Amino acid sequence: MTAEMLEAFNREQFPQIDHMELKVEHVDDKTIRVRMSVKDMHLRPGGTVSGPTMMQLADAAMYLLLLAQIGPVALAVTTSLNINFLRKPAPGGLYAEGRLLKHGKTLAIGEFSLYSDGLEDPVAHVTTTYAIPPQR
Amino acid sequence: MTAEMLEAFNREQFPQIDHMELKVEHVDDKTIRVRMSVKDMHLRPGGTVSGPTMMQLADAAMYLLLLAQIGPVALAVTTSLNINFLRKPAPGGLYAEGRLLKHGKTLAIGEFSLYSDGLEDPVAHVTTTYAIPPQR
Amino acid sequence: MTAEMLEAFNREQFPQIDHMELKVEHVDDKTIRVRMSVKDMHLRPGGTVSGPTMMQLADAAMYLLLLAQIGPVALAVTTSLNINFLRKPAPGGLYAEGRLLKHGKTLAIGEFSLYSDGLEDPVAHVTTTYAIPPQR
Amino acid sequence: MTAEMLEAFNREQFPQIDHMELKVEHVDDKTIRVRMSVKDMHLRPGGTVSGPTMMQLADAAMYLLLLAQIGPVALAVTTSLNINFLRKPAPGGLYAEGRLLKHGKTLAIGEFSLYSDGLEDPVAHVTTTYAIPPQR
């Protein structure tokens, strides 16, 4: 699936996160970069992006990376997510860059670094596991 | 801080999560139970509560548990969160029950099980770490 | 499988960890308590039990808990382990107490607290996931 | 500290893991590569390296990476470690490559991929946090 197909499929499946305006800036058979649009509803006191927003971005990026490999039929679900918050994100743009560590028959594991526009070092790091349903 | 004080402080500090209508059903010097009101915006296809909503609930419950110990002055921040999704939550009520595993000078670690009304087994399990700022 | 059967099977399968002298003090269909014998080789400067020793104990306890449910035929393998070190263990006895959070067809997830003899609070907390091979 | 100084300090402080014969193949102000010598005692049935051995390697690599930054005086301790096992390591050489995600005043967070000689993809992935004692 191309970046455009991924975005379209995501909008259709997850209208609840339309507010993130996810944009797939790059995707191939191992890596992905997904950008979100940060709005007031994603912020916390002090103007930083909230933790759950960052988790959501990483989770969505992993879902899209997996989707790009197995196509839109399968209903993969998150089984675990581990996040380390590294430094305060700036209130501007936020994007996730990540790669598939493993893509097995029943499990896929990915690793993501989250970056805030204007900061060189990552603001958060995520590893996450998805369960892949049996293919028909 | 009592349950009412915690809820009031939380509403004041985090108006962005007003939609969860968090209710502290129990709190003492080691444990807490926090209930949220599940609405359409928290759901995913199939009617289950979204992962980020569950992470948010656990994160808020840890924050409130810590606040109950150190009072409203300190600005504790999440440094890491690890979540395992165990089974599909029902679309109804959701609550987190947890305990402080450690409350040190600079770090606090908590463990939470998330339950869905009507299901006996937990729907998710979370461990999370907060950094505690130096007390003045 | 009974506690004795589990210990025997474990000794046969994992002679490399004979040095731990694992003892299953309790096991049922959801929980287990496994004790190890702490020796010089498990210690670190200052006389505390090493981190990898604690990880090994939790990993073995999960394996035994799972074995008690599915029997000795299946070859379950660890897919992830998350440990929080909470406080210094005493050099004496160490045991793990834990429970199955989930026992699905392909994944089992467990949660363990590690205790040091003479300390009331846990010295470490572990969540871990095992992949269960398809049953023939 | 140079690679040689790190190895010497490590041998002096942690004689219990002499059996790993850790070798610092590269170290700079953000990254490190540490190789271990795999022996029978590190193996499991089927000839693969045991999970706790891999955790030990990653933990030691993080310790050495941190030591290279702050020098041999400080007594940093692991506060958490999260490992994902990705595929079976070969019985041959094993090494960890990693980087500092954060090096703050009280916490340092690192990320490591473990590789088995002869396999292109990583066999395990680790994120770990160390608490740094106050500097005098």
mmCIF file of C-alpha atoms in Angstrom, chain B:
data_model
loop_
_atom_site.group_PDB
_atom_site.id
_atom_site.type_symbol
_atom_site.label_atom_id
_atom_site.label_comp_id
_atom_site.label_asym_id
_atom_site.label_seq_id
_atom_site.Cartn_x
_atom_site.Cartn_y
_atom_site.Cartn_z
ATOM 1 C CA MET B 1 -5.400 14.847 49.694
ATOM 2 C CA THR B 2 -8.852 13.339 49.671
ATOM 3 C CA ALA B 3 -10.626 11.889 46.644
ATOM 4 C CA GLU B 4 -12.589 15.129 46.188
ATOM 5 C CA MET B 5 -9.483 17.294 46.409
ATOM 6 C CA LEU B 6 -7.717 15.078 43.875
ATOM 7 C CA GLU B 7 -10.605 15.301 41.427
ATOM 8 C CA ALA B 8 -10.807 19.071 41.780
ATOM 9 C CA PHE B 9 -7.053 19.528 41.350
ATOM 10 C CA ASN B 10 -7.073 17.259 38.327
ATOM 11 C CA ARG B 11 -9.905 19.151 36.651
ATOM 12 C CA GLU B 12 -8.075 22.397 37.205
ATOM 13 C CA GLN B 13 -4.726 21.123 35.940
ATOM 14 C CA PHE B 14 -5.909 18.935 33.093
ATOM 15 C CA PRO B 15 -9.014 20.433 31.491
ATOM 16 C CA GLN B 16 -8.046 18.528 28.313
ATOM 17 C CA ILE B 17 -9.191 15.259 29.876
ATOM 18 C CA ASP B 18 -12.445 16.565 31.333
ATOM 19 C CA HIS B 19 -14.136 14.229 28.885
ATOM 20 C CA MET B 20 -13.002 11.264 30.978
ATOM 21 C CA GLU B 21 -14.923 12.501 34.041
ATOM 22 C CA LEU B 22 -12.406 10.786 36.307
ATOM 23 C CA LYS B 23 -13.771 9.705 39.669
ATOM 24 C CA VAL B 24 -11.490 8.611 42.513
ATOM 25 C CA GLU B 25 -13.482 5.795 44.095
ATOM 26 C CA HIS B 26 -10.793 4.915 46.594
ATOM 27 C CA VAL B 27 -7.388 6.203 47.630
ATOM 28 C CA ASP B 28 -5.015 5.494 50.505
ATOM 29 C CA ASP B 29 -1.256 5.636 51.084
ATOM 30 C CA LYS B 30 -0.513 2.817 48.647
ATOM 31 C CA THR B 31 -3.511 2.105 46.424
ATOM 32 C CA ILE B 32 -6.112 3.851 44.294
ATOM 33 C CA ARG B 33 -9.154 3.074 42.181
ATOM 34 C CA VAL B 34 -10.105 5.552 39.472
ATOM 35 C CA ARG B 35 -13.124 5.262 37.199
ATOM 36 C CA MET B 36 -13.662 6.946 33.874
ATOM 37 C CA SER B 37 -16.786 7.563 31.860
ATOM 38 C CA VAL B 38 -16.447 5.888 28.455
ATOM 39 C CA LYS B 39 -17.878 7.901 25.559
ATOM 40 C CA ASP B 40 -18.005 7.561 21.777
ATOM 41 C CA MET B 41 -14.747 9.480 21.401
ATOM 42 C CA HIS B 42 -12.939 6.778 23.430
ATOM 43 C CA LEU B 43 -14.088 3.902 21.246
ATOM 44 C CA ARG B 44 -12.637 2.084 18.250
ATOM 45 C CA PRO B 45 -14.210 0.011 15.505
ATOM 46 C CA GLY B 46 -16.031 -2.884 17.127
ATOM 47 C CA GLY B 47 -17.033 -0.778 20.109
ATOM 48 C CA THR B 48 -13.945 -1.358 22.258
ATOM 49 C CA VAL B 49 -12.121 1.301 24.234
ATOM 50 C CA SER B 50 -9.031 2.591 22.397
ATOM 51 C CA GLY B 51 -5.525 1.776 23.598
ATOM 52 C CA PRO B 52 -4.508 5.407 24.153
ATOM 53 C CA THR B 53 -7.629 5.903 26.287
ATOM 54 C CA MET B 54 -6.538 3.012 28.507
ATOM 55 C CA MET B 55 -2.994 4.406 28.713
ATOM 56 C CA GLN B 56 -4.431 7.806 29.629
ATOM 57 C CA LEU B 57 -6.564 6.306 32.386
ATOM 58 C CA ALA B 58 -3.606 4.442 33.907
ATOM 59 C CA ASP B 59 -1.356 7.473 33.616
ATOM 60 C CA ALA B 60 -3.934 9.692 35.317
ATOM 61 C CA ALA B 61 -4.511 7.117 38.051
ATOM 62 C CA MET B 62 -0.784 6.996 38.788
ATOM 63 C CA TYR B 63 -0.597 10.780 38.837
ATOM 64 C CA LEU B 64 -3.488 10.974 41.288
ATOM 65 C CA LEU B 65 -2.039 8.241 43.494
ATOM 66 C CA LEU B 66 1.244 10.099 43.670
ATOM 67 C CA LEU B 67 -0.461 13.431 44.237
ATOM 68 C CA ALA B 68 -2.310 11.912 47.167
ATOM 69 C CA GLN B 69 1.083 11.208 48.760
ATOM 70 C CA ILE B 70 3.089 14.331 47.981
ATOM 71 C CA GLY B 71 0.393 17.000 47.676
ATOM 72 C CA PRO B 72 -0.540 19.406 44.915
ATOM 73 C CA VAL B 73 2.685 21.423 44.821
ATOM 74 C CA ALA B 74 4.978 19.029 43.023
ATOM 75 C CA LEU B 75 5.005 18.669 39.259
ATOM 76 C CA ALA B 76 5.647 14.976 38.753
ATOM 77 C CA VAL B 77 6.053 13.790 35.168
ATOM 78 C CA THR B 78 5.740 10.378 33.539
ATOM 79 C CA THR B 79 9.094 8.982 32.444
ATOM 80 C CA SER B 80 7.956 5.593 31.186
ATOM 81 C CA LEU B 81 4.855 3.505 30.722
ATOM 82 C CA ASN B 82 4.518 -0.131 29.771
ATOM 83 C CA ILE B 83 1.105 -1.534 28.861
ATOM 84 C CA ASN B 84 -0.078 -5.026 27.996
ATOM 85 C CA PHE B 85 -3.477 -5.304 26.349
ATOM 86 C CA LEU B 86 -5.082 -8.482 27.637
ATOM 87 C CA ARG B 87 -8.581 -8.697 26.230
ATOM 88 C CA LYS B 88 -11.225 -6.546 24.572
ATOM 89 C CA PRO B 89 -12.856 -4.170 26.997
ATOM 90 C CA ALA B 90 -16.637 -3.944 26.932
ATOM 91 C CA PRO B 91 -17.972 -0.564 25.761
ATOM 92 C CA GLY B 92 -19.277 0.247 29.271
ATOM 93 C CA GLY B 93 -17.489 1.594 32.358
ATOM 94 C CA LEU B 94 -13.740 1.277 32.799
ATOM 95 C CA TYR B 95 -11.676 1.642 35.934
ATOM 96 C CA ALA B 96 -8.063 1.304 37.041
ATOM 97 C CA GLU B 97 -6.923 -0.276 40.276
ATOM 98 C CA GLY B 98 -3.321 0.099 41.257
ATOM 99 C CA ARG B 99 -0.633 0.395 43.852
ATOM 100 C CA LEU B 100 2.653 2.128 44.449
ATOM 101 C CA LEU B 101 5.484 -0.367 44.015
ATOM 102 C CA LYS B 102 8.038 2.231 45.036
ATOM 103 C CA HIS B 103 7.936 5.797 46.250
ATOM 104 C CA GLY B 104 11.516 7.018 46.360
ATOM 105 C CA LYS B 105 12.936 10.508 46.491
ATOM 106 C CA THR B 106 13.265 10.959 42.749
ATOM 107 C CA LEU B 107 11.275 8.055 41.269
ATOM 108 C CA ALA B 108 7.888 6.499 41.904
ATOM 109 C CA ILE B 109 6.773 3.280 40.257
ATOM 110 C CA GLY B 110 3.228 2.005 40.093
ATOM 111 C CA GLU B 111 1.362 -0.993 38.809
ATOM 112 C CA PHE B 112 -2.233 -0.906 37.537
ATOM 113 C CA SER B 113 -4.844 -3.353 36.336
ATOM 114 C CA LEU B 114 -7.644 -2.002 34.177
ATOM 115 C CA TYR B 115 -11.093 -3.514 34.435
ATOM 116 C CA SER B 116 -14.163 -3.275 32.273
ATOM 117 C CA ASP B 117 -17.555 -3.402 33.990
ATOM 118 C CA GLY B 118 -18.980 -6.879 33.585
ATOM 119 C CA LEU B 119 -15.676 -8.666 32.954
ATOM 120 C CA GLU B 120 -13.914 -10.445 35.799
ATOM 121 C CA ASP B 121 -10.416 -10.517 34.310
ATOM 122 C CA PRO B 122 -8.403 -7.357 33.687
ATOM 123 C CA VAL B 123 -8.457 -5.878 30.170
ATOM 124 C CA ALA B 124 -5.004 -4.313 30.456
ATOM 125 C CA HIS B 125 -2.020 -4.153 32.793
ATOM 126 C CA VAL B 126 0.271 -1.159 33.191
ATOM 127 C CA THR B 127 3.509 -0.373 34.979
ATOM 128 C CA THR B 128 4.639 3.212 34.946
ATOM 129 C CA THR B 129 7.381 5.411 36.378
ATOM 130 C CA TYR B 130 7.153 9.041 37.435
ATOM 131 C CA ALA B 131 10.021 11.392 38.118
ATOM 132 C CA ILE B 132 9.470 13.418 41.267
ATOM 133 C CA PRO B 133 10.963 16.892 41.227
ATOM 134 C CA PRO B 134 13.188 17.910 44.144
ATOM 135 C CA GLN B 135 11.120 19.243 47.058
ATOM 136 C CA ARG B 136 11.796 22.819 48.049
#
